[in-house]
Coordinates of N, CA and C in Angstrom, one line a residue:
X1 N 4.7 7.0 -31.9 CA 6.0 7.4 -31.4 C 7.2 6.7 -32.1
X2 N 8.0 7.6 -32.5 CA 9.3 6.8 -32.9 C 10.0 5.9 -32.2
X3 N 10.4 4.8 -32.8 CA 11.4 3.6 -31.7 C 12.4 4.3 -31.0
X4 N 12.6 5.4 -31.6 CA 13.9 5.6 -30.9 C 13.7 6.7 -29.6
X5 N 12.5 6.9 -29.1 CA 12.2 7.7 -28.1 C 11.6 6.5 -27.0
X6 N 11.2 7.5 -25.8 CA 10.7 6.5 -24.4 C 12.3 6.3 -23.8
X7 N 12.2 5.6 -22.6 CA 13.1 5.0 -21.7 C 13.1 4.0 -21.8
X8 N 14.1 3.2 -22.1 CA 14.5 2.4 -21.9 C 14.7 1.3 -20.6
X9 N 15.0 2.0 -19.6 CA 14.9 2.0 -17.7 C 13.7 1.8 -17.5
X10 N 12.7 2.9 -18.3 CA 11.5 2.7 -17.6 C 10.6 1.3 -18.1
X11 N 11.1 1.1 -19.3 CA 10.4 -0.3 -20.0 C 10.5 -1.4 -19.2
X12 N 12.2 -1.5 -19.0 CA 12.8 -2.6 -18.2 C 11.8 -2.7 -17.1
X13 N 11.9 -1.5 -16.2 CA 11.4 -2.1 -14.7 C 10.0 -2.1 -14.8
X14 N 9.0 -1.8 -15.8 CA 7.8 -2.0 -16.1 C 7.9 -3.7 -16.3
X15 N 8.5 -4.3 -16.8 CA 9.1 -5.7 -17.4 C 9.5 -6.4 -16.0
X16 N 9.9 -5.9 -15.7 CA 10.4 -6.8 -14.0 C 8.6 -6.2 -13.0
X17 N 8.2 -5.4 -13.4 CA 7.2 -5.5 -12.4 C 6.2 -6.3 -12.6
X18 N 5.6 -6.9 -14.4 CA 4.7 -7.4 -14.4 C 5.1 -9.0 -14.4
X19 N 6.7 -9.5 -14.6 CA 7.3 -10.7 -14.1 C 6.9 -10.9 -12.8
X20 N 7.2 -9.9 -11.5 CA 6.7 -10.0 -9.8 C 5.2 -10.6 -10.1
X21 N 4.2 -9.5 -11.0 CA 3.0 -9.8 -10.5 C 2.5 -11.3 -10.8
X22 N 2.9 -11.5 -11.9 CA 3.0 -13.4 -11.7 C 3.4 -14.2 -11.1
X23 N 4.2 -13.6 -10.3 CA 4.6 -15.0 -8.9 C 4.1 -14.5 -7.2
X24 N 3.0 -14.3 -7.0 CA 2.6 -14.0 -5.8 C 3.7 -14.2 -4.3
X25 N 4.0 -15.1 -4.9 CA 5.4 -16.2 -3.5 C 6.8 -15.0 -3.5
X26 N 6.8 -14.9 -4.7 CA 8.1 -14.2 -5.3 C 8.9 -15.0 -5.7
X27 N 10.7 -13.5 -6.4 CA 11.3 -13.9 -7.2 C 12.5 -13.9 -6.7
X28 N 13.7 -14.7 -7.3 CA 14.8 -14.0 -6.9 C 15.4 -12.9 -7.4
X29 N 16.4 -12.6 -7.8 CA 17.2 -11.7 -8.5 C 17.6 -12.7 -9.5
X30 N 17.8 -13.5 -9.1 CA 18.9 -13.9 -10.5 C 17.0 -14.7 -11.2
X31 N 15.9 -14.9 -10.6 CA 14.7 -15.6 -11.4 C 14.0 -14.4 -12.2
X32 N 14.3 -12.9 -11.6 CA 13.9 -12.2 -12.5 C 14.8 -11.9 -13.6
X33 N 16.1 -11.8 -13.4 CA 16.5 -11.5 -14.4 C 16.5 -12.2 -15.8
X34 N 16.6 -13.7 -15.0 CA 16.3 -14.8 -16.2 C 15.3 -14.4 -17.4
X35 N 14.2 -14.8 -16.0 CA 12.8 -14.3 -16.9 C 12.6 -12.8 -17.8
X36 N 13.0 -11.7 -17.1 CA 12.9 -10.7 -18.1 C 14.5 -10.5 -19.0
X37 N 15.5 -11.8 -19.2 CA 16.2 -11.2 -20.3 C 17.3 -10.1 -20.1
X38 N 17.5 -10.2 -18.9 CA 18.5 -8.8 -18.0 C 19.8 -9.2 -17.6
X39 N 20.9 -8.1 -17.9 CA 21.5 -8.9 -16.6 C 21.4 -8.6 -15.4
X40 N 22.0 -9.6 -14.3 CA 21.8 -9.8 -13.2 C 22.1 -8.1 -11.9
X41 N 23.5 -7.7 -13.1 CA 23.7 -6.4 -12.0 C 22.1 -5.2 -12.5
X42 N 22.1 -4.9 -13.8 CA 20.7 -4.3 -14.3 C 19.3 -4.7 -13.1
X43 N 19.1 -5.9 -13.5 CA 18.3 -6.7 -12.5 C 18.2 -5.9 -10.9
X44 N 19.2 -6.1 -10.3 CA 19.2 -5.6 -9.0 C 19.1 -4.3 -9.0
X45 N 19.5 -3.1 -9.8 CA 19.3 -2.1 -9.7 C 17.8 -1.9 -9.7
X46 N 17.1 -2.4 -10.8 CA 15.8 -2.1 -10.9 C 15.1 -2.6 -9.7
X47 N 15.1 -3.3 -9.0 CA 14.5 -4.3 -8.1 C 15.1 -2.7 -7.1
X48 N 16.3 -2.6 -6.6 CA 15.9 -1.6 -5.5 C 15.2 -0.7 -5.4
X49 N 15.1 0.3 -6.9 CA 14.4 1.2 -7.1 C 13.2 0.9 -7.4
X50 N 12.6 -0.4 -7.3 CA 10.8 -0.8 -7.1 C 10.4 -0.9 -5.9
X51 N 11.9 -1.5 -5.1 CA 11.9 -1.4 -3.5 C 11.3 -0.2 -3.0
X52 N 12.4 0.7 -3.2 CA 12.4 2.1 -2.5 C 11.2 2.6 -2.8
X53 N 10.3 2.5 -4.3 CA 9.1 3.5 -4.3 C 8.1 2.7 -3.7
X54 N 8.2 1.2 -3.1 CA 6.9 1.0 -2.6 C 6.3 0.3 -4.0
X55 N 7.2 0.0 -5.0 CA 6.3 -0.9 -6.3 C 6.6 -2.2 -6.0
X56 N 8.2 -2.9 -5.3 CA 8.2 -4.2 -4.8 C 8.2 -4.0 -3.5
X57 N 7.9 -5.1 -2.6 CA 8.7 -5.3 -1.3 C 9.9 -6.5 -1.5
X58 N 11.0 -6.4 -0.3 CA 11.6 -7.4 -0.5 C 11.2 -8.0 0.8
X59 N 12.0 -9.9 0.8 CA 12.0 -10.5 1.9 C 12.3 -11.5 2.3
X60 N 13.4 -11.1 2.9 CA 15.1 -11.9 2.4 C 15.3 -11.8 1.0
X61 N 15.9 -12.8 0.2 CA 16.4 -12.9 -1.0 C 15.3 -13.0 -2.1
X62 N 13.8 -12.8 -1.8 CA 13.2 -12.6 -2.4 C 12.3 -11.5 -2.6
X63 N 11.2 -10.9 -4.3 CA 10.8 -9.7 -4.2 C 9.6 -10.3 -5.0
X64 N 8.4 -9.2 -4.5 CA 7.3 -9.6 -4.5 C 6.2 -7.9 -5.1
X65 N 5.5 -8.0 -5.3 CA 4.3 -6.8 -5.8 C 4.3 -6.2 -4.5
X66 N 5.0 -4.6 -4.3 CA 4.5 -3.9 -3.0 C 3.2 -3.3 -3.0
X67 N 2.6 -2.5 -2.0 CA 1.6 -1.9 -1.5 C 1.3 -0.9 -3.0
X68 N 2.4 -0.1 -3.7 CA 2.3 0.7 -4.0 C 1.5 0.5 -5.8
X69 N 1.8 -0.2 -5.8 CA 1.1 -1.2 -7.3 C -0.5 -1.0 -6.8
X70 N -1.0 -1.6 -5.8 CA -2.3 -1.5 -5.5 C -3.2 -0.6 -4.6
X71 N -2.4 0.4 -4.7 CA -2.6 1.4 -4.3 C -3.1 2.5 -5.6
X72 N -2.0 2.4 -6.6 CA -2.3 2.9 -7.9 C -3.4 2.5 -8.9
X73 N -3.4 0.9 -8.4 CA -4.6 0.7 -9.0 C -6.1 0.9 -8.1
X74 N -5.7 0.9 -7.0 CA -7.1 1.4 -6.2 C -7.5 0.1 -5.7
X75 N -6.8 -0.2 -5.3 CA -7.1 -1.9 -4.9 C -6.0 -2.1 -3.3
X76 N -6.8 -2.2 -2.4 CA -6.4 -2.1 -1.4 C -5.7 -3.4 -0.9
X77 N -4.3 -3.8 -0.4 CA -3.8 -5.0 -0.6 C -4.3 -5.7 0.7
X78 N -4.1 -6.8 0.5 CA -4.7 -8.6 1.3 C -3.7 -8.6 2.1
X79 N -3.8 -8.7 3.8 CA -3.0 -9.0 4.4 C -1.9 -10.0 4.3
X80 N -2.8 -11.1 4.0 CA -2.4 -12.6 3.6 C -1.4 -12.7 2.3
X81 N -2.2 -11.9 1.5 CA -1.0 -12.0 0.1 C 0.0 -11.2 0.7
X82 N 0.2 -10.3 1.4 CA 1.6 -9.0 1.5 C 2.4 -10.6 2.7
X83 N 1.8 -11.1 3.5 CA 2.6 -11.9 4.9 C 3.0 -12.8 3.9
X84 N 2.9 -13.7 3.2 CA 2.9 -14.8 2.1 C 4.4 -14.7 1.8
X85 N 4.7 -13.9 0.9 CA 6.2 -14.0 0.9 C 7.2 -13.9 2.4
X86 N 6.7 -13.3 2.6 CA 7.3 -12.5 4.3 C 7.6 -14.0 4.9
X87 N 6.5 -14.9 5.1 CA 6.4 -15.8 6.2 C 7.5 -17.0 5.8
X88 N 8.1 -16.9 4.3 CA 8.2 -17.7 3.7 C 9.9 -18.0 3.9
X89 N 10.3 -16.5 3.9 CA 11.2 -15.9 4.2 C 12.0 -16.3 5.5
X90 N 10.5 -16.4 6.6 CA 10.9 -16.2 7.8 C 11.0 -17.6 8.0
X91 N 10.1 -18.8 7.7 CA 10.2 -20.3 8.3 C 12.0 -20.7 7.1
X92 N 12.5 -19.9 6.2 CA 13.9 -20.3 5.9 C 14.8 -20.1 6.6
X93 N 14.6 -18.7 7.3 CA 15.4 -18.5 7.9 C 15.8 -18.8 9.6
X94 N 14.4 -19.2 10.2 CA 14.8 -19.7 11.5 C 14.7 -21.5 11.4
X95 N 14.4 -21.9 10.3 CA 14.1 -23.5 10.0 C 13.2 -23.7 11.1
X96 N 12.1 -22.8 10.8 CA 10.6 -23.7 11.8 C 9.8 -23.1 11.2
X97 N 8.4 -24.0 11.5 CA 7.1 -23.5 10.5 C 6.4 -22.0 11.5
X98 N 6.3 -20.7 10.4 CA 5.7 -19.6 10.6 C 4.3 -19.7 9.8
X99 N 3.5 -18.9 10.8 CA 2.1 -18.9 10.1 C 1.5 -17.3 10.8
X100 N 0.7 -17.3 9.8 CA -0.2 -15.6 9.9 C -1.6 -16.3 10.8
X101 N -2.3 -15.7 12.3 CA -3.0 -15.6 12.8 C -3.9 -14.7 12.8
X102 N -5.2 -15.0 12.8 CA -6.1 -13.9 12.2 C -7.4 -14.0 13.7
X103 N -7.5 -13.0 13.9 CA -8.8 -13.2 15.1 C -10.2 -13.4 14.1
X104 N -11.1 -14.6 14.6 CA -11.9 -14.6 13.6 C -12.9 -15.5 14.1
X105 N -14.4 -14.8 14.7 CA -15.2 -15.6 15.4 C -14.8 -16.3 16.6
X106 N -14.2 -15.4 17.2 CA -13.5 -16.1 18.8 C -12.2 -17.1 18.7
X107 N -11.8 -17.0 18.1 CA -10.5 -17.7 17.7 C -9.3 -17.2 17.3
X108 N -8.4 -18.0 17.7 CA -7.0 -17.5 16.7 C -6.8 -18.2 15.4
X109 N -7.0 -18.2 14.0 CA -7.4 -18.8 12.6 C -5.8 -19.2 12.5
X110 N -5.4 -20.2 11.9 CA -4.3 -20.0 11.3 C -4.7 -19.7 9.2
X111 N -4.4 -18.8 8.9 CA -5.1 -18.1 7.5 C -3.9 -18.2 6.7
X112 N -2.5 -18.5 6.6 CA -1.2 -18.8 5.7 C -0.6 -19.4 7.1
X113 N 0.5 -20.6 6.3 CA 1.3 -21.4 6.5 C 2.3 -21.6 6.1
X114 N 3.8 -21.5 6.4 CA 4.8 -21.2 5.7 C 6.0 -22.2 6.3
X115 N 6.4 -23.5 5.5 CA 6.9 -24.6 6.3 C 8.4 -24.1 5.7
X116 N 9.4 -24.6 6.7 CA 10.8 -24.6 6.4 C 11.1 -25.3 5.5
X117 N 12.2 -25.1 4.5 CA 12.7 -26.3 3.4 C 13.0 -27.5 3.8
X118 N 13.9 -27.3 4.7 CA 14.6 -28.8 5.5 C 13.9 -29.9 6.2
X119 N 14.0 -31.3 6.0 CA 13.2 -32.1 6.5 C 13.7 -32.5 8.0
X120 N 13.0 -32.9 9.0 CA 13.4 -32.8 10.3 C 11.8 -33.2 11.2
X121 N 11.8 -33.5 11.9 CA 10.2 -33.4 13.1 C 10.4 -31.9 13.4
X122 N 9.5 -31.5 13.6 CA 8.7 -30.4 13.6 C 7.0 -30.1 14.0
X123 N 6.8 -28.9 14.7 CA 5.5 -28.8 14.7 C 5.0 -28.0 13.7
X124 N 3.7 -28.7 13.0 CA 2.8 -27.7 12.0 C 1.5 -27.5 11.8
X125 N 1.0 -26.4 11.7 CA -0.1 -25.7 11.6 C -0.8 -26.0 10.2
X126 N -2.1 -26.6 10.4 CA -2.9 -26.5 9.0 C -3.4 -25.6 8.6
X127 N -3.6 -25.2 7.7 CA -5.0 -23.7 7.2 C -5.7 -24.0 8.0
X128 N -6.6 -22.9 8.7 CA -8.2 -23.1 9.5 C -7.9 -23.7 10.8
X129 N -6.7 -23.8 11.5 CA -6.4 -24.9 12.5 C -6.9 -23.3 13.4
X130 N -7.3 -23.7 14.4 CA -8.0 -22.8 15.4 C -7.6 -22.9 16.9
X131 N -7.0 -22.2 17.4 CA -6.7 -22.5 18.9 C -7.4 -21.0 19.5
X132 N -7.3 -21.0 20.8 CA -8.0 -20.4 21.7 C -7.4 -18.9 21.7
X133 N -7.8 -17.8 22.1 CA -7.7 -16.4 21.8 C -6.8 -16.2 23.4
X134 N -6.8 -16.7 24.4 CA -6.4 -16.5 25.6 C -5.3 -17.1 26.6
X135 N -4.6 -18.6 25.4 CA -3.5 -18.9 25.8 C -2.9 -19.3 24.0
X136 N -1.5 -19.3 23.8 CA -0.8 -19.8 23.1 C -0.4 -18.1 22.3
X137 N 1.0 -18.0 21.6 CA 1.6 -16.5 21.7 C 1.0 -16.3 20.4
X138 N 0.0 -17.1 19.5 CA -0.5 -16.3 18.1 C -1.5 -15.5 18.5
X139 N -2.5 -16.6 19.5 CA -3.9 -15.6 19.8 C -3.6 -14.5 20.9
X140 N -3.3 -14.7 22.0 CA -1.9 -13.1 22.5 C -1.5 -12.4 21.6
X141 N -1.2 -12.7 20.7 CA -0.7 -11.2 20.0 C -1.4 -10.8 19.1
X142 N -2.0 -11.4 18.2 CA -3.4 -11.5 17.8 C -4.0 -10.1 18.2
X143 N -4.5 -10.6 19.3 CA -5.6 -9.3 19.9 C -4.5 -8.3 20.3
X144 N -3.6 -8.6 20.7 CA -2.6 -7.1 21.2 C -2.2 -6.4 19.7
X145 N -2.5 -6.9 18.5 CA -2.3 -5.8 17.4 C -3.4 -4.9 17.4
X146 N -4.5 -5.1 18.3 CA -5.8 -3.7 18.1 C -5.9 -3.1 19.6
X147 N -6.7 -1.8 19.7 CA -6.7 -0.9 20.6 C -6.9 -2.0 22.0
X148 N -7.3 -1.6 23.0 CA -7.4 -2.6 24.2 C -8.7 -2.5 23.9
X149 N -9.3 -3.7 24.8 CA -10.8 -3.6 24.6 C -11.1 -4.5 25.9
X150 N -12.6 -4.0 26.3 CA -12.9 -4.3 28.1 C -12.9 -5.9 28.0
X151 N -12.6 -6.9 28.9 CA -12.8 -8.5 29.4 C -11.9 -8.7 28.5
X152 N -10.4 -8.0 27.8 CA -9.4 -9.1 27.4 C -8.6 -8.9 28.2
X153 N -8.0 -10.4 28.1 CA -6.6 -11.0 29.1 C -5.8 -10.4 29.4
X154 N -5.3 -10.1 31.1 CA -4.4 -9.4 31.3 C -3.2 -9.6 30.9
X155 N -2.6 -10.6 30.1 CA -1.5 -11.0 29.6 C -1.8 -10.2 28.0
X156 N -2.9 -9.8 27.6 CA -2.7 -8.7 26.0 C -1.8 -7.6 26.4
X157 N -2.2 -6.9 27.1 CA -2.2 -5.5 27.8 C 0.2 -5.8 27.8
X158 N 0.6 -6.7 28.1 CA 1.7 -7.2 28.2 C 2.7 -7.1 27.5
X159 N 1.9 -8.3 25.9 CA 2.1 -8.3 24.4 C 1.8 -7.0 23.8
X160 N 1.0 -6.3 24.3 CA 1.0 -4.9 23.4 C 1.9 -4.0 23.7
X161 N 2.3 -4.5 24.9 CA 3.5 -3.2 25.3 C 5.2 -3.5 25.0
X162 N 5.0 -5.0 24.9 CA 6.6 -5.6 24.6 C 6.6 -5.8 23.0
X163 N 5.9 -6.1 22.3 CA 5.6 -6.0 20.7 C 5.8 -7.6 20.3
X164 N 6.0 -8.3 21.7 CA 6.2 -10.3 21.2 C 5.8 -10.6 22.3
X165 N 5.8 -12.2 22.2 CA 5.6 -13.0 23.1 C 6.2 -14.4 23.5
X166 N 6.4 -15.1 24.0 CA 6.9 -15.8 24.0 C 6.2 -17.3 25.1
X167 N 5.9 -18.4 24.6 CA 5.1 -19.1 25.1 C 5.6 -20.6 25.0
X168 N 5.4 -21.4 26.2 CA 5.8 -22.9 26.2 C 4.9 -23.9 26.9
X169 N 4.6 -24.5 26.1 CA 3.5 -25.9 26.5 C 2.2 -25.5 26.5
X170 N 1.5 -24.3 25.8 CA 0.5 -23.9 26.1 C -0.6 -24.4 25.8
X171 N -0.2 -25.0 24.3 CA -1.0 -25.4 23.3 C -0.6 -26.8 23.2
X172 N 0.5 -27.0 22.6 CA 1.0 -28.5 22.5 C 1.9 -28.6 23.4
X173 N 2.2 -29.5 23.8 CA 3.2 -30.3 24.9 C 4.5 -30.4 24.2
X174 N 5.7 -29.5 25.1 CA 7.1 -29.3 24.5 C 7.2 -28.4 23.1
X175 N 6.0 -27.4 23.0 CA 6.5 -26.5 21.7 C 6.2 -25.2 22.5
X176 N 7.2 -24.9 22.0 CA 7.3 -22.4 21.9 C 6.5 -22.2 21.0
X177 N 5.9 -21.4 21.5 CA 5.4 -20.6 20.6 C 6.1 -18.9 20.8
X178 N 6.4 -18.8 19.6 CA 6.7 -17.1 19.7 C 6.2 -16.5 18.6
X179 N 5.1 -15.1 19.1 CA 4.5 -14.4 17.9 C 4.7 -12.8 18.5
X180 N 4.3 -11.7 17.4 CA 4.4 -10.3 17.5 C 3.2 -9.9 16.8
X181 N 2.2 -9.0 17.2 CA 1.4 -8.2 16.7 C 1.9 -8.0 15.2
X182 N 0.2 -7.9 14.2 CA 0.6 -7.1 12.8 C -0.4 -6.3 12.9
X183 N 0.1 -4.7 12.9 CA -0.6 -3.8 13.5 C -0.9 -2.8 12.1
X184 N -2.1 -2.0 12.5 CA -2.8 -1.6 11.3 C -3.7 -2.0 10.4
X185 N -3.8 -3.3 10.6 CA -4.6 -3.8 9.3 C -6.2 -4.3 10.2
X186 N -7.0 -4.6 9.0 CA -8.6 -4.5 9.4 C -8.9 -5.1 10.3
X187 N -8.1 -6.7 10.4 CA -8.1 -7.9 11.1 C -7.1 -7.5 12.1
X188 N -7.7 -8.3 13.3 CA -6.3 -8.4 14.6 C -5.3 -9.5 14.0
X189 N -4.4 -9.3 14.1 CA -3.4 -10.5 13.7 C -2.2 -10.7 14.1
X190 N -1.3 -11.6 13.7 CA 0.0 -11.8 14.6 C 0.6 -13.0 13.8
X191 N 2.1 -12.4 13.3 CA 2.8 -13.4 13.3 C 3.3 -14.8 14.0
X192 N 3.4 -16.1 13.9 CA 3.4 -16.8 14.6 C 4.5 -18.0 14.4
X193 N 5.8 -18.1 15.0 CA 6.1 -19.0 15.3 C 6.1 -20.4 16.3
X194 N 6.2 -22.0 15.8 CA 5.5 -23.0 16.6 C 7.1 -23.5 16.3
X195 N 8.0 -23.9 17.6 CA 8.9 -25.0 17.4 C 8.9 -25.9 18.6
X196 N 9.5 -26.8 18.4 CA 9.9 -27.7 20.1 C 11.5 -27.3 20.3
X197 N 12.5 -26.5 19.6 CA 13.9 -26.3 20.1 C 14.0 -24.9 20.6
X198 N 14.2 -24.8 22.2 CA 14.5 -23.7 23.0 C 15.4 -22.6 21.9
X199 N 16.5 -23.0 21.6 CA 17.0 -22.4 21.1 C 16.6 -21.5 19.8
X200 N 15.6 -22.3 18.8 CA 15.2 -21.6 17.6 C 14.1 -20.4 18.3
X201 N 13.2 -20.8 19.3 CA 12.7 -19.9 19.9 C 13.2 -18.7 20.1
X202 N 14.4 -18.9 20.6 CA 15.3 -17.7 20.9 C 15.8 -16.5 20.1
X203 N 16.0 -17.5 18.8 CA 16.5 -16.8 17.6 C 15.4 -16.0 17.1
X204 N 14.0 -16.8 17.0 CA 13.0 -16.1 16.6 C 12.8 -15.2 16.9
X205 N 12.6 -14.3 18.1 CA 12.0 -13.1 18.5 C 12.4 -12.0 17.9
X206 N 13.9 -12.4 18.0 CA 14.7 -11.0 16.6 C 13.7 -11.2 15.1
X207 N 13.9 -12.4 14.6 CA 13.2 -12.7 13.0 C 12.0 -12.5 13.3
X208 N 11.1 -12.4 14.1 CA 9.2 -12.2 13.8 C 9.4 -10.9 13.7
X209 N 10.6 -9.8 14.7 CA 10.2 -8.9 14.9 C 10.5 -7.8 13.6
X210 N 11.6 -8.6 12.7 CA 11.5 -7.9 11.4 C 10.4 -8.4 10.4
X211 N 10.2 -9.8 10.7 CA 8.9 -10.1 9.6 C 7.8 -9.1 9.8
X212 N 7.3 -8.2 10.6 CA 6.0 -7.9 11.3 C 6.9 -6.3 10.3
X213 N 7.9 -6.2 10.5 CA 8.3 -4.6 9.8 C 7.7 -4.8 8.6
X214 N 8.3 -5.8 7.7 CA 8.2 -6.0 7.0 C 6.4 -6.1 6.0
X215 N 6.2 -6.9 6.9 CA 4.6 -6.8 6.7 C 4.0 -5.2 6.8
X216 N 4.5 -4.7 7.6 CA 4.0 -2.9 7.5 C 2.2 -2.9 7.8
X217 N 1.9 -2.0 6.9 CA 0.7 -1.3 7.0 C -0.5 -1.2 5.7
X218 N -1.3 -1.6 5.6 CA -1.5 -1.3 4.3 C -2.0 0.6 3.8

């Protein structure tokens, strides 16, 4: 083919897409453009229109490989990799640690961990930290992302109908917990925030409830 045929447009955002697929966490706008050589207004253009088809997701200020990449390739995406940016997004923006809960052998798993930038006391969740399916708002919502099912907690039935939760001193002494079902996917699961300030609590319920959009469906 001659150089002087093909798109141009289409090279570019081919070029920003396989920049995304190297950063799992994500990029910014101005880290992609860097990297692929663009400018910054170019940059964002292409970035929405990978948005819109479902080739990126965004989340907040950052953009990451959407559903639709692995979909094309026949590769069905990891709940964990799609929450990962998402969560990362969400512990910046309420300044408290967010983590993905996974039901898993009678437990609530904590399976990603997503700590705020800013230094301060705080509560945090390790990989594999496991608390109980029947009190604390991860493992509540947890099970309220799948159909009802006979001998669970009358308090699921609750979480499944309000789409959050909201919990204090259940688990640890002086922390909220606030989490929302992640509905659709193979695993029961649930977004989860852990703080000790009433207030960030508060804030949260709005922010899980777009993290959990955000997260979608695979």
């Amino acid at each position: 083919m001659p150089d002087g045929e093909g798109s141009q447009t289409l090279e570019r955002g081919l070029a920003v897409l396989v920049e995304l697929s190297r950063h799992p966490s994500g990029l910014t706008t101005a880290e992609v453009a860097a990297a692929c050589g663009l400018h910054r207004s170019i940059t964002h253009r292409l970035l929405v229109s990978l948005v819109r088809t479902g080739f990126a997701v965004r989340s907040g200020d950052r953009y990451a490989v959407g559903a639709t990449v692995r979909a094309v390739a026949g590769v069905a995406p990891a709940l964990r990799e799609v929450a990962e940016p998402v969560l990362t997004a969400l512990a910046q923006e309420i300044d408290a640690t967010a983590s993905l809960v996974e039901v898993r052998g009678g437990f609530a798993v904590t399976t990603v961990v997503a700590e705020p930038p800013t230094d301060g006391p705080r509560f945090s969740y390790r990989l594999g930290n496991r608390d109980p399916l029947d009190r604390g708002a991860g493992g509540l919502a947890a099970l309220a992302s799948g159909p009802p099912r006979d001998g669970e907690p009358d308090r699921v039935a609750e979480v499944r109908a309000a789409g959050v939760v909201t919990t204090h001193a259940e688990l640890n002494p002086g922390a909220y917990g606030v989490a929302a079902p992640v509905r659709g996917w193979p695993v029961r699961a649930a977004v989860n925030v852990v703080t000790a300030a009433p207030a960030v609590a508060e804030t949260a319920v709005e922010a899980i409830r777009r993290a959990v959009e955000e997260i979608g469906s695979p």
